[in-house]
mmCIF file of C-alpha atoms in Angstrom:
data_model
loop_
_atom_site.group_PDB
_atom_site.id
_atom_site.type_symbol
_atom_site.label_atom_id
_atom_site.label_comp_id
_atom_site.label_asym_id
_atom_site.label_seq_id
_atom_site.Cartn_x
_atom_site.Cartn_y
_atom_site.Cartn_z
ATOM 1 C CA UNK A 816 5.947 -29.245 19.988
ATOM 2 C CA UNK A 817 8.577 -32.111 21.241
ATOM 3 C CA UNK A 818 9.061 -29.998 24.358
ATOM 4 C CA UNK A 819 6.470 -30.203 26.722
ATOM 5 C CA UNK A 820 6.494 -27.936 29.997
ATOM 6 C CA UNK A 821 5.428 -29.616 33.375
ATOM 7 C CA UNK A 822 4.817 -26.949 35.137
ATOM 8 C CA UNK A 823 0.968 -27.892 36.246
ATOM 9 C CA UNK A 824 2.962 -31.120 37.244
ATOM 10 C CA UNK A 825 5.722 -29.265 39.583
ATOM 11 C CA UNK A 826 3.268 -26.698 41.059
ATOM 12 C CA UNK A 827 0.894 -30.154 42.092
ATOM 13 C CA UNK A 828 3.835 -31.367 43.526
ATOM 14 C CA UNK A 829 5.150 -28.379 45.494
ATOM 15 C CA UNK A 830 1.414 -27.731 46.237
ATOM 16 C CA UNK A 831 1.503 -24.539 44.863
ATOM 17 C CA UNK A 832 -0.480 -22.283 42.720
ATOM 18 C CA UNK A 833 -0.350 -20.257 39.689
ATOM 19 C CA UNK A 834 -0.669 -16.997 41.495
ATOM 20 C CA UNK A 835 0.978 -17.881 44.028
ATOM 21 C CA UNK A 836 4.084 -18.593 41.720
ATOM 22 C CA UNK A 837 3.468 -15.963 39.633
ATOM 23 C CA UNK A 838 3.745 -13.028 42.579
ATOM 24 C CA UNK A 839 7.041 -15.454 43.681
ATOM 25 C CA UNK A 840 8.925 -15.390 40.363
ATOM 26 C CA UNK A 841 7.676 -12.034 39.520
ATOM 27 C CA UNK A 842 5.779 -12.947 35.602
ATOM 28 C CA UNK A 843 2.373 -12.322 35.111
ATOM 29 C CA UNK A 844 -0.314 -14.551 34.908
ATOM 30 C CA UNK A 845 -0.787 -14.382 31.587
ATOM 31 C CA UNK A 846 2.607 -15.579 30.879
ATOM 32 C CA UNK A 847 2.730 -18.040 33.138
ATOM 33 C CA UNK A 848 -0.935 -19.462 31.500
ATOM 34 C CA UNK A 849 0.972 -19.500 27.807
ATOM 35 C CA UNK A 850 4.009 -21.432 29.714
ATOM 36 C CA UNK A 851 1.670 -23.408 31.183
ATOM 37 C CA UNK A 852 -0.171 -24.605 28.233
ATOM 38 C CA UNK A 853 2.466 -25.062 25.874
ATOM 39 C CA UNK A 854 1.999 -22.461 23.613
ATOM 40 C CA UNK A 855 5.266 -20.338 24.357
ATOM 41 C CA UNK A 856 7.966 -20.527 21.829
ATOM 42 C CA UNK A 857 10.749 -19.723 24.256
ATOM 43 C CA UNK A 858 12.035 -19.615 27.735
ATOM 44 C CA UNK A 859 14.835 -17.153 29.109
ATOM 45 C CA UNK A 860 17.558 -18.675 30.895
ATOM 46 C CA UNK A 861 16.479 -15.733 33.725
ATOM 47 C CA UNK A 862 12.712 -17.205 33.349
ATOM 48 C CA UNK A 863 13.662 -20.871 34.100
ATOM 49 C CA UNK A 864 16.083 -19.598 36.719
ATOM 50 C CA UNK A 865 13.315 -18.046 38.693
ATOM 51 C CA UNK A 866 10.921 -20.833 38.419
ATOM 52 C CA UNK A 867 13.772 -23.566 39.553
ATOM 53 C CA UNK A 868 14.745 -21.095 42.035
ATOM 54 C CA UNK A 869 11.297 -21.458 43.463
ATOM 55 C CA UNK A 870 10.146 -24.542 42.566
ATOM 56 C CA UNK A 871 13.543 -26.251 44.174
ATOM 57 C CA UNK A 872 13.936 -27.883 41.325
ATOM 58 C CA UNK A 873 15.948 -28.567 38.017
ATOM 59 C CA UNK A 874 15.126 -27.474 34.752
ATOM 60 C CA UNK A 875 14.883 -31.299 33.851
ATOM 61 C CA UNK A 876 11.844 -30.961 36.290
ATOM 62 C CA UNK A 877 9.745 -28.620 34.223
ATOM 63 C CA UNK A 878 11.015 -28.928 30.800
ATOM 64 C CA UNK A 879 10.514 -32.437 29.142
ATOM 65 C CA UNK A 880 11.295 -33.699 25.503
ATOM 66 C CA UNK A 881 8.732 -36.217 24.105
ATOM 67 C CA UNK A 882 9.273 -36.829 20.570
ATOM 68 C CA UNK A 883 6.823 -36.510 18.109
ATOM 69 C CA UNK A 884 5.065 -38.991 15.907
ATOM 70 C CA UNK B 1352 -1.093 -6.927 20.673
ATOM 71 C CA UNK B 1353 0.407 -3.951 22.702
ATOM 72 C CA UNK B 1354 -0.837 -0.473 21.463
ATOM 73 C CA UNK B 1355 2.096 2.092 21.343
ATOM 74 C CA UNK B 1356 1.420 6.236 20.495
ATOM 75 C CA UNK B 1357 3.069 6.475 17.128
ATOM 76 C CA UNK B 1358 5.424 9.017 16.060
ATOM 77 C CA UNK B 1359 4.645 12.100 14.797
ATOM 78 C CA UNK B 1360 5.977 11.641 11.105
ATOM 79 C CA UNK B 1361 3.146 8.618 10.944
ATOM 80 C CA UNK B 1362 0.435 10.556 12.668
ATOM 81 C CA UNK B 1363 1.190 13.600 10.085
ATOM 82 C CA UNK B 1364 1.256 11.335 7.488
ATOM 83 C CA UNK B 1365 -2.395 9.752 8.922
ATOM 84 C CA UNK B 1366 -3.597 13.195 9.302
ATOM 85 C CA UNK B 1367 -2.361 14.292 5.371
ATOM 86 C CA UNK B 1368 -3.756 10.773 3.796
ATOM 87 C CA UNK B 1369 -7.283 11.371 5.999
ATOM 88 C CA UNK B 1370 -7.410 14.879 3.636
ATOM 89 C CA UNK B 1371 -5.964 13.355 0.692
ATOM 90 C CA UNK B 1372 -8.682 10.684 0.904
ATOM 91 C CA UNK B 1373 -12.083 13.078 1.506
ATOM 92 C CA UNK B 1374 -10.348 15.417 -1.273
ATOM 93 C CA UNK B 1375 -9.971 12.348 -3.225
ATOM 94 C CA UNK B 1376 -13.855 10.916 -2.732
ATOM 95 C CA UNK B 1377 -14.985 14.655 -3.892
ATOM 96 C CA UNK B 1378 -13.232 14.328 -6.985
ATOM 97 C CA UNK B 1379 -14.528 10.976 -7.674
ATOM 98 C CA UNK B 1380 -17.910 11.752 -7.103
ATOM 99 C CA UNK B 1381 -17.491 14.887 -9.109
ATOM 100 C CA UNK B 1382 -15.666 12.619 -12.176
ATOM 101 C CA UNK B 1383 -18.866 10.074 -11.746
ATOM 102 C CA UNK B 1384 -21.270 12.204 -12.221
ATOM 103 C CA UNK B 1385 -19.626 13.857 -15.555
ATOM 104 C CA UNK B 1386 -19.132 10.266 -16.674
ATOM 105 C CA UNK B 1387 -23.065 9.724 -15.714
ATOM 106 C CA UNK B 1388 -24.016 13.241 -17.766
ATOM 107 C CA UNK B 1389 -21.861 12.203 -20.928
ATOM 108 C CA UNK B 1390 -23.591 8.751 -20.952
ATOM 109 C CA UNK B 1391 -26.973 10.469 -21.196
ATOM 110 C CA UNK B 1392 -25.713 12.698 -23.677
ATOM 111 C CA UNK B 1393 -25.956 15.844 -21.539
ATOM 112 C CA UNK B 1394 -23.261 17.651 -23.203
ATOM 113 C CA UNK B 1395 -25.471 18.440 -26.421
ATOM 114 C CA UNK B 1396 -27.105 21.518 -28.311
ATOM 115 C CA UNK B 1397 -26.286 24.616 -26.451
ATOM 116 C CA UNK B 1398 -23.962 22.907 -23.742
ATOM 117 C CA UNK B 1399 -20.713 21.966 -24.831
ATOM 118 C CA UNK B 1400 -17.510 20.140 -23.765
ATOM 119 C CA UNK B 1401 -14.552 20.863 -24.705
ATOM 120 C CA UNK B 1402 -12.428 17.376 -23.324
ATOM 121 C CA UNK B 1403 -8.646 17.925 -22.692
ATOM 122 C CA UNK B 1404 -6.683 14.817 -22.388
ATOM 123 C CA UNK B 1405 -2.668 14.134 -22.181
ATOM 124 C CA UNK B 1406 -1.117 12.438 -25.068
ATOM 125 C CA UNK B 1407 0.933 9.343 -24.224
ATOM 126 C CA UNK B 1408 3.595 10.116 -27.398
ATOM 127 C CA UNK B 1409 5.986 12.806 -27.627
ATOM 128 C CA UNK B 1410 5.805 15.059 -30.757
ATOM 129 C CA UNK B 1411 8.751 16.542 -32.231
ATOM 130 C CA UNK B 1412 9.417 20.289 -33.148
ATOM 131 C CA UNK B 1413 12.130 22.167 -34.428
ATOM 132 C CA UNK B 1414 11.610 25.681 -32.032
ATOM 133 C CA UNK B 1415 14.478 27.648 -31.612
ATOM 134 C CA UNK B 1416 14.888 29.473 -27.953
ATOM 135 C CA UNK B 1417 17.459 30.788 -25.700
ATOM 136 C CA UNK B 1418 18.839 29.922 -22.380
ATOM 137 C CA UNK B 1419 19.350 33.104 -20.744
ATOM 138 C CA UNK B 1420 20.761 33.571 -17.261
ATOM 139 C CA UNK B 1421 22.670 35.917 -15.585
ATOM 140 C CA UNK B 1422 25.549 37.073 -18.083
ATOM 141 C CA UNK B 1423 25.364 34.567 -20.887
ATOM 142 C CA UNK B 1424 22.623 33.318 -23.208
ATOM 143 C CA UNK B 1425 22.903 29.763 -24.883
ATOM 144 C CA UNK B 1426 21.066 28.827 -28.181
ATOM 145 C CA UNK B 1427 18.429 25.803 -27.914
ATOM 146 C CA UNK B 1428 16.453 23.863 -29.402
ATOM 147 C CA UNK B 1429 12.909 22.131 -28.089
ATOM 148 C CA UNK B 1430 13.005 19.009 -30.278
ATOM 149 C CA UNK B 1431 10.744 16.922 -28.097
ATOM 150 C CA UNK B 1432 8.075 17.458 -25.616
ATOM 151 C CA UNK B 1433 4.551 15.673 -24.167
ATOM 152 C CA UNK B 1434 1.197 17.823 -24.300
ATOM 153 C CA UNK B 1435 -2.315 17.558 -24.145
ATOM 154 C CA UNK B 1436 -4.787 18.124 -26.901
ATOM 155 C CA UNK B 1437 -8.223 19.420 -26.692
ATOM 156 C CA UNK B 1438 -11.497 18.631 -28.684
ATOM 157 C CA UNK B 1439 -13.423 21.637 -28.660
ATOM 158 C CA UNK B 1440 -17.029 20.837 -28.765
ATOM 159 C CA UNK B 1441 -16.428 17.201 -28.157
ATOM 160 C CA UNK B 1442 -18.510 14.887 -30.020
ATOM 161 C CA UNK B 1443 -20.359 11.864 -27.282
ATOM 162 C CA UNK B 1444 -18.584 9.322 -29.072
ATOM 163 C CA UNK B 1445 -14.798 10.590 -28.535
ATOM 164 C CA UNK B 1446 -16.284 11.557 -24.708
ATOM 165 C CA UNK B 1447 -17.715 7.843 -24.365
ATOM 166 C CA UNK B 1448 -14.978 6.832 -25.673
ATOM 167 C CA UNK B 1449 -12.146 8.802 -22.985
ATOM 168 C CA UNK B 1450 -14.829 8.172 -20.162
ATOM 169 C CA UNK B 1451 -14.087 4.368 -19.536
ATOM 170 C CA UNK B 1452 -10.713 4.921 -18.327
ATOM 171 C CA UNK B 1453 -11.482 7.438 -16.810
ATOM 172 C CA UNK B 1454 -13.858 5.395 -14.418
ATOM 173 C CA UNK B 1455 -10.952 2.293 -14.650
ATOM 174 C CA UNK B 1456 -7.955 5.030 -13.204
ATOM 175 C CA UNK B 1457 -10.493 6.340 -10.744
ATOM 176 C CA UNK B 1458 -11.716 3.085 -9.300
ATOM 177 C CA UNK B 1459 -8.361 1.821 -8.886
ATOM 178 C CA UNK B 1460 -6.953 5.311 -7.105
ATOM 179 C CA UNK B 1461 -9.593 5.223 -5.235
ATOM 180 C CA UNK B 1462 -8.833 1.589 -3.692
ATOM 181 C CA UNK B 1463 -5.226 2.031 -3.453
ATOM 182 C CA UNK B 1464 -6.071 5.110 -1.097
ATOM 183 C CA UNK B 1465 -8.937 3.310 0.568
ATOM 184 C CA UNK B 1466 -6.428 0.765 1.322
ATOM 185 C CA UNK B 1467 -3.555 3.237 1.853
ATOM 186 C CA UNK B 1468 -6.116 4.349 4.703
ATOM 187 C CA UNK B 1469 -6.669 1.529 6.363
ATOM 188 C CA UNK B 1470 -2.734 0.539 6.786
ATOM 189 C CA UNK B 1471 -2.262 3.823 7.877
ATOM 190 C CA UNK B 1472 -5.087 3.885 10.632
ATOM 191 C CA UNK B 1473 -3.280 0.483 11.906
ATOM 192 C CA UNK B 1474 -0.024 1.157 11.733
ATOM 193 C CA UNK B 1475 -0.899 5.235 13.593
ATOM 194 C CA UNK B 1476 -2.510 2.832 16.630
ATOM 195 C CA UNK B 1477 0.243 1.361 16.761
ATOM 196 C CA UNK B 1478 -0.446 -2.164 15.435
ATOM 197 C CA UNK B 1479 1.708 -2.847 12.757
ATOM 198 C CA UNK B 1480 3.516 -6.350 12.248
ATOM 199 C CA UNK B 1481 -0.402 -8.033 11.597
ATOM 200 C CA UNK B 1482 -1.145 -10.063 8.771
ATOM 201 C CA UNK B 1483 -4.048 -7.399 7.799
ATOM 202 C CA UNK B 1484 -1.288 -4.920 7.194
ATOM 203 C CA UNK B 1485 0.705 -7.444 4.958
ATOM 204 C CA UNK B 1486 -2.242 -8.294 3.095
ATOM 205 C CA UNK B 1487 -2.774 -4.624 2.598
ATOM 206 C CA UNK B 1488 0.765 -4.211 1.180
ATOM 207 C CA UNK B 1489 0.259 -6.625 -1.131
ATOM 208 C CA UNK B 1490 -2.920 -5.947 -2.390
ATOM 209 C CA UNK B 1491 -1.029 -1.969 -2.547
ATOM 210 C CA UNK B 1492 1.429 -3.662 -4.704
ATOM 211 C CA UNK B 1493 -1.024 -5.502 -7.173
ATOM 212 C CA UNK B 1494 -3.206 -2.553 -7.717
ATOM 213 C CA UNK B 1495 -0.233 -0.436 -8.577
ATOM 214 C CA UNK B 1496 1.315 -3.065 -10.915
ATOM 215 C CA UNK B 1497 -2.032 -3.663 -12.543
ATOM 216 C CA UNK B 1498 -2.417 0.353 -12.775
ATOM 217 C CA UNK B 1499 1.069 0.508 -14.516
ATOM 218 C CA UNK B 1500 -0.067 -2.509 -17.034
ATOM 219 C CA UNK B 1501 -3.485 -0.567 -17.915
ATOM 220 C CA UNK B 1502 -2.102 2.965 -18.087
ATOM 221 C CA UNK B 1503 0.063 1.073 -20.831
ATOM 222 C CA UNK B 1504 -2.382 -0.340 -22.892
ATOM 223 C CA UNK B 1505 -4.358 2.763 -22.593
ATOM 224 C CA UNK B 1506 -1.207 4.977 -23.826
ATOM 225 C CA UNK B 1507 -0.750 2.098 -26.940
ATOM 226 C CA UNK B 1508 -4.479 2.484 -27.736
ATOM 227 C CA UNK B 1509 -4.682 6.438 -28.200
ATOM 228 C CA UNK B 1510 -1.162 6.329 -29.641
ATOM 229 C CA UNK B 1511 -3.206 3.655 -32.403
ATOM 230 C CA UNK B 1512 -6.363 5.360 -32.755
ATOM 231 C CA UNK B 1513 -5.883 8.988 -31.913
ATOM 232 C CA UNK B 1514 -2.553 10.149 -32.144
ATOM 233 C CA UNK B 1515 -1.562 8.436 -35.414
ATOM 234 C CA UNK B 1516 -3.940 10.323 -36.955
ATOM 235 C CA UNK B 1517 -3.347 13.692 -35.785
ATOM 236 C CA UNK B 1518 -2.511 16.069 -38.310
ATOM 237 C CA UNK B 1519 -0.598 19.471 -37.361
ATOM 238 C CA UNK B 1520 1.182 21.423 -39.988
ATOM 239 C CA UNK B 1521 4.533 21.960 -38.060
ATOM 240 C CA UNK B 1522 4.788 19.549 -35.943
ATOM 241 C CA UNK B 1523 4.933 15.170 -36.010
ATOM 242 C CA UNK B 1524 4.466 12.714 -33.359
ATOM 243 C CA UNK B 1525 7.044 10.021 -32.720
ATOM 244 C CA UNK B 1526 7.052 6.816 -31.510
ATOM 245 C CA UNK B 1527 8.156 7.927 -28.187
ATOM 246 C CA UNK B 1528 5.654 6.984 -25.179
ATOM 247 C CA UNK B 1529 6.571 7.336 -21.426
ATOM 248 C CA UNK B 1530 7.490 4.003 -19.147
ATOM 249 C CA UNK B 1531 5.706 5.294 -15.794
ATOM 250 C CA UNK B 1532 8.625 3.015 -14.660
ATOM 251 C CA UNK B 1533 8.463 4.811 -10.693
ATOM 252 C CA UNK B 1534 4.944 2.976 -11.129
ATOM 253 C CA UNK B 1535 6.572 -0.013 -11.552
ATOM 254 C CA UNK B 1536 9.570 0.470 -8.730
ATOM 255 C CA UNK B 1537 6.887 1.699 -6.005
ATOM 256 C CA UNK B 1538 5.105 -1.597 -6.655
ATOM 257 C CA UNK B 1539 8.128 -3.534 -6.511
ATOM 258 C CA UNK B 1540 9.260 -1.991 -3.608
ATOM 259 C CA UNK B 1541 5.464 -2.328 -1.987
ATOM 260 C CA UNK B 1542 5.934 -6.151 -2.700
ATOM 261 C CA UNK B 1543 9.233 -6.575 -1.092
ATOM 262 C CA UNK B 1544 7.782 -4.691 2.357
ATOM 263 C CA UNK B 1545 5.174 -6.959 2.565
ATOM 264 C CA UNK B 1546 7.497 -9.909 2.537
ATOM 265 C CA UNK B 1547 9.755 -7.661 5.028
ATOM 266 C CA UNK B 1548 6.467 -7.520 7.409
ATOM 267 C CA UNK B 1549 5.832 -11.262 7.201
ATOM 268 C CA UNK B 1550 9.574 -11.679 8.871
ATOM 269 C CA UNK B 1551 8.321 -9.068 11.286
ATOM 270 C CA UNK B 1552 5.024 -10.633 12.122
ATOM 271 C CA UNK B 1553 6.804 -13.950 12.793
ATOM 272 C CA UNK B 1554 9.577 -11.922 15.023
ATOM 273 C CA UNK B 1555 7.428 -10.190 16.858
ATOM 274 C CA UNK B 1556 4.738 -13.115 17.586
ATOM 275 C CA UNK B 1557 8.303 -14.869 18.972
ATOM 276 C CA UNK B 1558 9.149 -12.006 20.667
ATOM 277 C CA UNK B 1559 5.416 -11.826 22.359
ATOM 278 C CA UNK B 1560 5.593 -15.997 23.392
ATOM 279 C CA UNK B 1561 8.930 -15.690 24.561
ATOM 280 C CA UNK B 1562 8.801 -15.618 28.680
#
């Protein structure tokens, strides 16, 4: 997909982890793994609100568009 | 995929196709083993069989009746009607002969309810949008249309052989033969769920990567 999520990115940068965000924005692990690796087909507005919320950060910051070949 | 208890209509229905199936394997294994005596000429000397079967036409009569209910009667007359016809003492080649699709509408019944079964297990856990199920439907659908297409030629081959050359002194056989058209519908409609479980499959596997 042309959207790629840089969450691994953000979470290096805030020096956070996974479960750490997970417990903080309140999705489960699991979730936050398929985020995470690209395979989720959507985001809710309430979803990327939570992680921006913690992250400090825009949704620019953790969704990116890279077109495809 | 997230298991849900199913409702109570689906686990009746489960419970009625579970004794529809056993009932079902009896029968065939019954049917199988007839088929197995006739092809080793069992039914000779002293034992007999007398084979019933259904014919596809219609014959025509002229009976006169009544309709009688409560304060009037109504004259009527039974100009058409479907029946069965019996060969006492049955020679083995008319048995051979009734015994092959026998074993053809048996097999296929008995995969469309093996089938049947196995959507029906799934969809009673509680899985239901999976491409298993869809391939079930499908293969549901097939077996039905292809059960419709050989009852057909069946009904056109005893209405050749057999029932053109029936001779009864009051009564004549017409051209009429059934359609078995609900055959045709419940396939149909079999084929369009499938396609209507496909959209669900994709909605729900959405639904399931949506965070």
């Amino acid at each position: 997909m042309a959207i790629v999520v840089n969450l691994d990115v953000m979470l290096a940068r805030r020096k956070m982890s996974l479960t750490e965000l997970s417990e903080k924005v309140g999705i489960t692990m699991a979730n936050l793994s398929v985020l995470k690796t690209g395979k989720a087909k959507a985001i809710r507005f309430s979803t990327l609100e939570s992680i921006c919320e913690t992250l400090e950060c825009q949704p620019g910051d953790v969704l990116e568009y890279i077109p495809e070949d | 995929m997230e298991k849900t208890k199913s409702p109570l209509s689906i686990r009746l229905i489960f419970i009625l196709n579970e004794i529809i199936f056993w009932l079902f394997s009896m029968v065939t294994v019954i049917a199988l083993v007839l088929v197995l005596l006739i092809l080793v000429n069992f039914f000779e000397g002293e034992r007999q069989l007398d084979l019933q079967v259904r014919l596809p036409v219609a014959f025509s009569t002229n009976l006169d009746g009544m309709l009688i209910q409560e304060n009037s009667s109504t004259a009527v007359q039974l100009l058409e009607a479907y029946g069965d016809i019996k060969f006492p003492e049955t020679p083995s080649i008319i048995a051979k002969l009734f015994m092959i699709p026998l074993v053809f509408v048996i097999g296929i019944m008995y995969f469309m309810l093996f089938i049947f079964r196995k959507f029906i297990w799934s969809v009673n856990r509680g899985v239901i949008f999976e491409s298993k199920n869809i391939k079930r439907l499908r293969m549901l659908a097939l077996s039905l249309l292809a059960f419709w297409f050989l009852w057909h030629i069946y009904d056109f081959v005893v209405k050749i052989t057999i029932a053109r050359n029936l001779h009864f002194g009051t009564i004549e056989f017409t051209n009429n033969t059934q359609s078995h058209v609900i055959l045709l519908i419940f396939a149909l409609v079999l084929w369009v769920l499938s396609h209507i479980f496909l959209k669900g499959l994709k909605l729900e596997e959405e639904s399931r990567l949506t965070i």
